[in-house]
Coordinates of C-alpha atoms and ligand atoms in Angstrom, one line a residue:
M1 CA 20.8 11.6 24.1
S2 CA 22.3 10.9 20.7
H3 CA 24.7 8.0 19.9
I4 CA 26.6 10.2 17.4
Q5 CA 27.8 13.8 17.0
Q6 CA 27.5 13.9 13.2
M7 CA 26.0 11.9 10.3
I8 CA 28.5 10.6 7.8
V9 CA 26.5 12.1 4.9
S10 CA 24.8 15.4 4.6
P11 CA 21.0 15.8 4.1
A12 CA 19.7 16.1 0.5
A13 CA 19.8 19.6 -0.9
R14 CA 16.1 19.6 -1.2
L15 CA 15.9 19.8 2.6
Q16 CA 17.8 23.0 2.8
E17 CA 14.7 25.1 2.8
V18 CA 12.5 22.7 4.7
S19 CA 12.5 22.7 8.4
E20 CA 10.7 20.4 10.8
Y21 CA 6.9 21.1 10.9
Y22 CA 6.3 23.9 13.4
F23 CA 3.8 21.8 15.5
A24 CA 6.2 18.9 15.7
K25 CA 8.7 21.2 17.4
K26 CA 6.2 23.2 19.5
L27 CA 4.3 20.1 20.7
R28 CA 7.6 18.6 21.9
E29 CA 8.4 21.7 23.8
L30 CA 4.9 21.7 25.4
R31 CA 5.1 18.0 26.2
E32 CA 8.5 18.6 28.0
R33 CA 6.9 21.4 30.0
M34 CA 3.9 19.2 30.9
N35 CA 6.2 16.3 31.9
K36 CA 7.8 18.7 34.4
G37 CA 4.3 19.3 35.9
E38 CA 3.1 22.4 34.1
D39 CA -0.7 22.2 33.5
I40 CA -0.7 23.6 29.9
I41 CA -4.0 23.9 28.1
N42 CA -3.2 23.3 24.4
L43 CA -5.7 25.2 22.2
G44 CA -3.3 24.9 19.3
I45 CA -3.7 21.9 17.2
G46 CA -6.8 20.8 15.2
N47 CA -6.9 17.2 16.5
P48 CA -10.5 16.2 17.1
D49 CA -10.9 14.8 20.6
M50 CA -14.4 13.3 20.1
A51 CA -14.9 9.7 19.1
P52 CA -15.8 8.3 15.7
S53 CA -19.4 6.9 15.4
D54 CA -20.0 3.6 17.2
D55 CA -20.7 1.9 13.9
T56 CA -17.3 2.9 12.7
V57 CA -15.5 1.4 15.7
K58 CA -17.7 -1.8 15.6
A59 CA -16.9 -2.3 11.9
L60 CA -13.2 -2.0 12.7
I61 CA -13.4 -4.6 15.5
N62 CA -15.6 -7.0 13.6
S63 CA -13.3 -6.9 10.6
A64 CA -10.0 -7.1 12.6
V65 CA -10.9 -10.4 14.2
E66 CA -11.2 -12.1 10.8
P67 CA -8.0 -14.1 10.3
H68 CA -7.9 -13.4 6.6
H69 CA -8.3 -9.6 6.8
H70 CA -4.6 -8.9 7.5
G71 CA -3.0 -9.1 4.1
Y72 CA -2.0 -6.5 1.5
Q73 CA -5.0 -4.7 -0.1
P74 CA -5.6 -3.3 -3.6
Y75 CA -3.6 -0.1 -4.3
K76 CA -6.8 1.8 -5.2
G77 CA -8.8 0.7 -2.1
I78 CA -11.6 -1.7 -1.8
P79 CA -14.8 -1.1 -3.8
A80 CA -16.9 -0.7 -0.6
L81 CA -14.7 2.3 0.4
R82 CA -14.7 3.9 -3.0
N83 CA -18.5 3.4 -3.3
G84 CA -18.8 4.9 0.2
F85 CA -16.9 8.0 -0.9
A86 CA -19.1 8.2 -4.0
N87 CA -22.3 8.1 -2.1
W88 CA -21.0 10.6 0.4
Y89 CA -20.1 13.0 -2.4
L90 CA -23.6 12.6 -3.8
N91 CA -25.4 13.1 -0.5
T92 CA -23.1 15.9 0.8
Y93 CA -22.3 17.9 -2.3
G94 CA -24.7 16.6 -5.0
V95 CA -21.7 15.6 -7.0
T96 CA -21.5 12.3 -8.9
L97 CA -18.1 10.5 -8.9
D98 CA -17.4 7.3 -10.7
P99 CA -16.1 5.0 -7.9
E100 CA -14.0 3.0 -10.3
Q101 CA -12.1 5.8 -12.0
E102 CA -12.5 9.1 -10.2
I103 CA -11.7 8.3 -6.6
L104 CA -8.4 7.2 -5.0
P105 CA -8.5 6.6 -1.2
L106 CA -5.4 8.0 0.6
I107 CA -3.6 7.5 3.9
G108 CA -4.8 10.9 5.1
S109 CA -5.1 13.9 2.7
K110 CA -1.7 15.3 3.8
E111 CA 0.0 12.5 1.9
G112 CA -2.1 13.5 -1.1
I113 CA -0.4 16.9 -1.2
M114 CA 2.9 15.0 -1.7
H115 CA 1.5 12.6 -4.2
I116 CA -0.1 15.3 -6.3
S117 CA 3.1 17.4 -6.2
M118 CA 5.3 14.4 -7.2
A119 CA 2.8 13.5 -9.9
F120 CA 2.6 16.9 -11.6
L121 CA 5.6 19.1 -10.7
N122 CA 9.1 19.3 -12.2
P123 CA 11.9 21.1 -10.5
G124 CA 11.5 24.8 -11.3
D125 CA 7.8 24.8 -11.8
Q126 CA 5.9 27.4 -9.9
V127 CA 3.0 26.7 -7.5
L128 CA 0.5 29.3 -6.2
V129 CA 0.2 28.9 -2.5
P130 CA -2.2 30.8 -0.1
N131 CA -0.6 33.1 2.5
P132 CA -1.9 32.4 5.1
G133 CA -2.4 28.7 4.4
Y134 CA -1.7 25.1 5.4
P135 CA 2.2 25.0 5.7
T136 CA 2.4 21.6 4.0
Y137 CA 1.6 23.2 0.6
T138 CA 4.9 25.2 0.9
S139 CA 7.1 22.5 2.3
V140 CA 6.0 19.8 -0.1
T141 CA 6.4 22.2 -3.1
R142 CA 10.0 22.8 -1.9
L143 CA 10.6 19.1 -1.3
V144 CA 9.9 18.4 -5.0
E145 CA 12.2 21.3 -5.9
A146 CA 9.4 23.4 -7.3
E147 CA 8.9 27.1 -6.3
P148 CA 6.1 28.4 -4.1
V149 CA 4.6 31.7 -5.3
F150 CA 2.5 33.1 -2.5
Y151 CA -0.8 34.8 -3.1
A152 CA -1.9 37.0 -0.3
L153 CA -5.2 36.5 1.5
T154 CA -6.0 39.6 3.5
E155 CA -8.8 40.6 5.8
E156 CA -9.5 43.6 3.5
N157 CA -10.1 41.2 0.6
G158 CA -12.3 38.9 2.7
W159 CA -9.5 36.4 2.8
K160 CA -10.1 35.7 -0.9
P161 CA -7.4 35.7 -3.6
D162 CA -7.2 38.9 -5.8
L163 CA -7.4 37.0 -9.1
E164 CA -7.1 40.2 -11.2
A165 CA -3.8 41.1 -9.5
L166 CA -2.6 37.5 -9.9
A167 CA -3.5 37.5 -13.6
A168 CA -1.3 40.6 -14.1
Q169 CA 1.7 38.6 -12.9
D170 CA 3.8 36.4 -15.1
L171 CA 2.1 33.0 -14.6
S172 CA 3.9 31.2 -17.4
K173 CA 5.8 28.9 -15.0
V174 CA 2.8 28.3 -12.7
K175 CA 1.5 24.7 -13.1
L176 CA -0.6 24.2 -10.0
M177 CA -2.6 26.3 -7.5
W178 CA -3.6 25.2 -3.9
I179 CA -7.0 26.4 -2.7
N180 CA -8.8 25.4 0.5
Y181 CA -12.3 26.3 1.4
P182 CA -13.5 26.4 4.1
H183 CA -10.1 28.0 4.5
M184 CA -7.8 27.0 7.3
P185 CA -6.7 29.1 9.2
T186 CA -9.2 32.0 8.5
G187 CA -12.5 30.0 8.5
T188 CA -13.5 31.7 5.3
N189 CA -16.0 29.9 3.1
A190 CA -16.1 30.2 -0.7
S191 CA -19.4 30.9 -2.5
L192 CA -20.2 29.0 -5.6
A193 CA -19.4 32.2 -7.5
D194 CA -15.9 32.3 -5.9
L195 CA -15.2 28.7 -7.0
E196 CA -16.5 29.5 -10.5
E197 CA -14.1 32.4 -10.7
L198 CA -11.2 30.1 -9.6
V199 CA -12.1 27.5 -12.2
A200 CA -12.3 30.1 -14.9
F201 CA -8.9 31.5 -13.8
A202 CA -7.4 28.0 -13.9
Q203 CA -8.9 27.4 -17.4
K204 CA -7.6 30.7 -18.7
H205 CA -4.1 30.2 -17.4
Q206 CA -4.0 26.4 -17.7
I207 CA -3.2 25.8 -14.1
L208 CA -4.2 22.6 -12.2
L209 CA -6.5 23.8 -9.4
C210 CA -6.1 21.6 -6.3
H211 CA -8.9 22.1 -3.8
D212 CA -8.2 20.8 -0.3
N213 CA -11.6 20.3 1.3
P214 CA -11.2 18.7 4.8
Y215 CA -13.4 21.2 6.8
S216 CA -16.6 21.2 4.7
L217 CA -18.7 19.4 7.3
V218 CA -17.5 21.3 10.4
L219 CA -19.7 24.2 11.4
N220 CA -20.5 24.9 7.8
K221 CA -24.0 25.3 6.5
E222 CA -23.1 25.1 2.9
P223 CA -20.6 22.3 2.1
R224 CA -19.3 22.5 -1.4
S225 CA -17.1 20.5 -3.7
I226 CA -15.0 22.1 -6.5
F227 CA -16.9 19.7 -8.8
S228 CA -20.1 21.6 -8.1
V229 CA -18.7 24.1 -10.7
P230 CA -19.4 23.2 -14.3
G231 CA -16.1 22.8 -16.1
A232 CA -14.1 22.0 -13.0
W233 CA -13.3 18.4 -14.2
E234 CA -10.9 19.7 -16.9
V235 CA -8.8 21.7 -14.5
A236 CA -9.3 20.6 -10.9
I237 CA -8.8 17.8 -8.5
E238 CA -10.0 17.7 -4.9
L239 CA -8.6 16.2 -1.6
N240 CA -11.0 15.2 1.1
S241 CA -10.6 13.6 4.5
L242 CA -12.3 11.8 7.3
S243 CA -9.9 13.4 9.9
K244 CA -12.1 16.4 10.9
S245 CA -15.5 15.5 9.5
H246 CA -15.7 12.1 11.1
N247 CA -13.3 12.5 14.2
M248 CA -10.8 10.1 12.6
A249 CA -7.6 12.1 12.4
G250 CA -5.4 9.3 13.8
W251 CA -6.8 6.8 11.3
R252 CA -5.3 8.5 8.4
I253 CA -8.1 8.2 5.8
G254 CA -8.6 10.6 3.0
M255 CA -9.2 10.6 -0.7
V256 CA -8.4 12.4 -4.0
A257 CA -11.2 12.9 -6.5
G258 CA -10.8 14.0 -10.1
A259 CA -11.2 13.0 -13.7
Q260 CA -9.6 9.7 -14.5
P261 CA -6.4 10.9 -16.2
Y262 CA -5.6 13.0 -13.1
V263 CA -6.4 10.2 -10.6
D264 CA -4.4 7.7 -12.7
T265 CA -1.4 10.0 -12.6
V266 CA -1.6 10.3 -8.8
M267 CA -2.0 6.6 -8.6
R268 CA 1.3 6.1 -10.5
V269 CA 3.1 7.8 -7.7
K270 CA 1.1 6.4 -4.8
S271 CA 1.3 2.8 -5.9
N272 CA 5.1 3.1 -5.7
M273 CA 5.0 4.4 -2.1
D274 CA 2.6 2.3 -0.1
S275 CA 1.0 -1.0 -0.4
G276 CA -2.6 -0.3 0.3
M277 CA -4.6 0.3 3.5
F278 CA -5.4 -2.1 6.3
L279 CA -8.7 -3.8 5.3
P280 CA -10.5 -3.3 8.7
M281 CA -9.8 0.4 8.5
Q282 CA -11.2 0.6 5.0
E283 CA -14.3 -1.2 6.1
A284 CA -14.7 1.0 9.1
A285 CA -14.2 4.1 7.0
A286 CA -16.9 2.9 4.6
A287 CA -19.2 2.6 7.7
A288 CA -18.2 6.1 8.9
L289 CA -19.2 7.5 5.5
N290 CA -22.7 6.3 6.4
N291 CA -22.8 8.3 9.6
S292 CA -26.3 9.8 10.1
Y293 CA -27.2 13.4 9.7
E294 CA -27.9 13.3 13.5
W295 CA -24.4 12.2 14.2
H296 CA -22.9 15.1 12.3
R297 CA -25.4 17.5 13.8
A298 CA -24.5 16.5 17.4
R299 CA -20.7 16.9 16.7
N300 CA -21.3 20.3 15.3
E301 CA -23.5 21.3 18.3
E302 CA -20.6 20.4 20.6
Y303 CA -18.2 22.5 18.5
A304 CA -20.7 25.4 18.5
E305 CA -20.9 25.4 22.3
R306 CA -17.1 25.3 22.5
K307 CA -16.9 28.2 20.1
V308 CA -19.0 30.4 22.4
I309 CA -16.3 29.9 25.2
A310 CA -13.5 30.3 22.7
C311 CA -14.9 33.6 21.5
Q312 CA -15.3 34.8 25.2
L313 CA -11.6 34.0 25.6
L314 CA -10.7 36.0 22.6
D315 CA -12.9 38.9 23.7
T316 CA -11.1 38.9 27.1
L317 CA -7.7 39.0 25.3
G318 CA -8.9 41.9 23.2
C319 CA -8.8 40.0 19.9
S320 CA -11.3 40.6 17.1
Y321 CA -12.8 38.0 14.8
A322 CA -15.4 37.4 12.2
T323 CA -18.5 35.6 13.5
D324 CA -19.3 33.6 10.4
Q325 CA -16.2 31.4 10.3
A326 CA -16.5 27.7 9.3
G327 CA -14.3 24.8 10.4
M328 CA -12.9 23.9 13.8
F329 CA -10.9 27.0 14.6
V330 CA -11.5 30.7 15.4
W331 CA -9.1 33.1 13.7
A332 CA -8.7 36.4 15.3
S333 CA -6.5 39.5 15.0
T334 CA -4.3 40.4 18.0
P335 CA -5.0 43.5 20.0
D336 CA -3.5 46.7 18.4
G337 CA -1.8 44.6 15.7
T338 CA 0.7 42.9 18.2
D339 CA 3.0 40.3 16.7
G340 CA 1.2 36.9 17.0
F341 CA 4.3 35.0 18.1
A342 CA 5.1 37.5 20.9
F343 CA 1.5 37.6 21.9
T344 CA 1.0 33.8 22.1
D345 CA 4.3 33.4 23.9
A346 CA 3.2 35.9 26.5
V347 CA -0.2 34.3 26.9
L348 CA 1.5 30.9 27.3
D349 CA 4.0 32.1 29.9
E350 CA 1.5 33.9 31.9
T351 CA -1.5 31.5 31.8
L352 CA -0.1 28.2 30.5
V353 CA -2.7 28.5 27.6
F354 CA -1.3 27.8 24.2
L355 CA -2.8 29.5 21.1
T356 CA -1.3 29.2 17.6
P357 CA 0.4 32.2 16.3
G358 CA -1.1 33.1 12.9
G359 CA 2.4 33.7 11.4
I360 CA 3.1 30.0 11.1
F361 CA 0.6 30.0 8.2
G362 CA 2.4 32.8 6.4
S363 CA 3.4 36.4 6.8
E364 CA -0.2 37.6 6.2
G365 CA -1.1 35.9 9.4
N366 CA 1.5 37.7 11.6
N367 CA -0.9 39.8 13.5
Y368 CA -3.4 37.0 14.1
V369 CA -3.9 34.0 16.3
R370 CA -5.8 30.7 15.8
I371 CA -7.7 28.9 18.6
S372 CA -8.8 25.3 18.1
L373 CA -12.1 23.9 19.2
C374 CA -10.7 20.4 19.8
T375 CA -10.7 20.8 23.6
P376 CA -13.6 19.8 26.0
K377 CA -15.7 22.7 27.3
H378 CA -14.5 22.4 30.9
R379 CA -10.9 22.9 29.8
L380 CA -11.8 25.8 27.5
Q381 CA -13.7 27.3 30.5
E382 CA -10.6 26.9 32.6
A383 CA -8.5 28.6 30.0
L384 CA -11.0 31.4 29.9
E385 CA -10.8 31.8 33.7
R386 CA -7.0 31.9 33.6
I387 CA -7.1 34.6 30.9
R388 CA -9.6 36.6 32.9
E389 CA -7.3 36.4 35.9
R390 CA -4.4 37.5 33.7
Q391 CA -6.3 40.5 32.4
L392 CA -7.2 41.5 35.9
T393 CA -3.7 41.3 37.2
S394 CA -2.2 43.2 34.2
V395 CA -4.7 46.1 34.6
Ligands
PLP401 C1 -6.0 22.6 5.3 C2 -5.6 21.2 5.7 N1 -5.4 20.3 4.7 C3 -5.1 19.0 5.0 C4 -4.9 18.6 6.3 C5 -4.4 17.2 6.5 O1 -5.5 16.4 7.0 P1 -5.4 14.8 7.0 O2 -5.5 14.4 8.4 O3 -6.4 14.3 6.1 O4 -4.0 14.4 6.5 C6 -5.1 19.5 7.4 C7 -4.9 19.1 8.7 O5 -4.7 19.8 9.7 C8 -5.5 20.8 7.0 O6 -5.7 21.7 8.0

């Protein structure tokens, strides 16, 4: 029910090409169906269902009971959190960051995409955006009235950008390029040589390379930072996040790393938008960054077991996929190149199992689907049984 038929003012022009996030709409639809009693198994969204480490939750509780821990906090985060990120970068990627000047904690890395875009883009600037890729790169680019220029990632190219073809285009208006490895949604990892080529490309064309790196610890044997590449400091910044790697998606904790002038520029935007992060969450995040190797291994083992069932489900549907994907999804082509939207709608209607149509990540994803591993094994197994049943009845 709405109290009014029409607003007295029209939305800003910048919203003309931006619609509500696909998942916001789709999840509302699924929720409505579930409220009516349909037992939908949602294998769509990458929302980790496992808990953060015990030490993380204890740190939150212990800090929250302190009466003086409830005030505004420094815009650039508490030293313990920035030091935690710096140690984590050193231990995970072998990269040294100065916690005073090269790290800015964020309220989730998604907001970082907006801050970076506001900090560096003028209306009319062009931005290289992966197709398929995380939809927020496109919508935020449009929100700041810049222009997304899509670069195709295709199965034939191993889901890597064709930098030679890109260099042959007019790049004079391109100011920024989004890259994301391990790549969502395709699960492709980048080798050090791939990242070196990207850095060299950014240097040659004077483009700010923004590496979005939230999946590096999930089912990935070789976590890499863009700063593993010599020369990256001049041309690159990196987003990272505790959402997937530490099971803390709802906490909204991420960070941007980069050379001081870049981080300071992002800070000029961010400090005008929020007023710091809740101290107990920062202390808990610092504790999470100390999670043991064993904690990460156990989380990955659970995802690996789920992946086996997810792959059986995809096999049953007649989908094909690469077996070396990193991250918390499996990306697969639909049988006989069927349209992913029609395919996932049919699967949903017939089995009440929801898979993500690859087309929401861009046109190059049209004939693909993405299945998330953020569902317990017994539910994945149930989804598999329903799909087996469907295949039997449709034969
Ligand atoms: C590629 C990519 N980047 C960024 C994000 C945002 O993560 P965060 O929870 O840190 O905002 C996501 C979340 O799904 C993602 O898939």
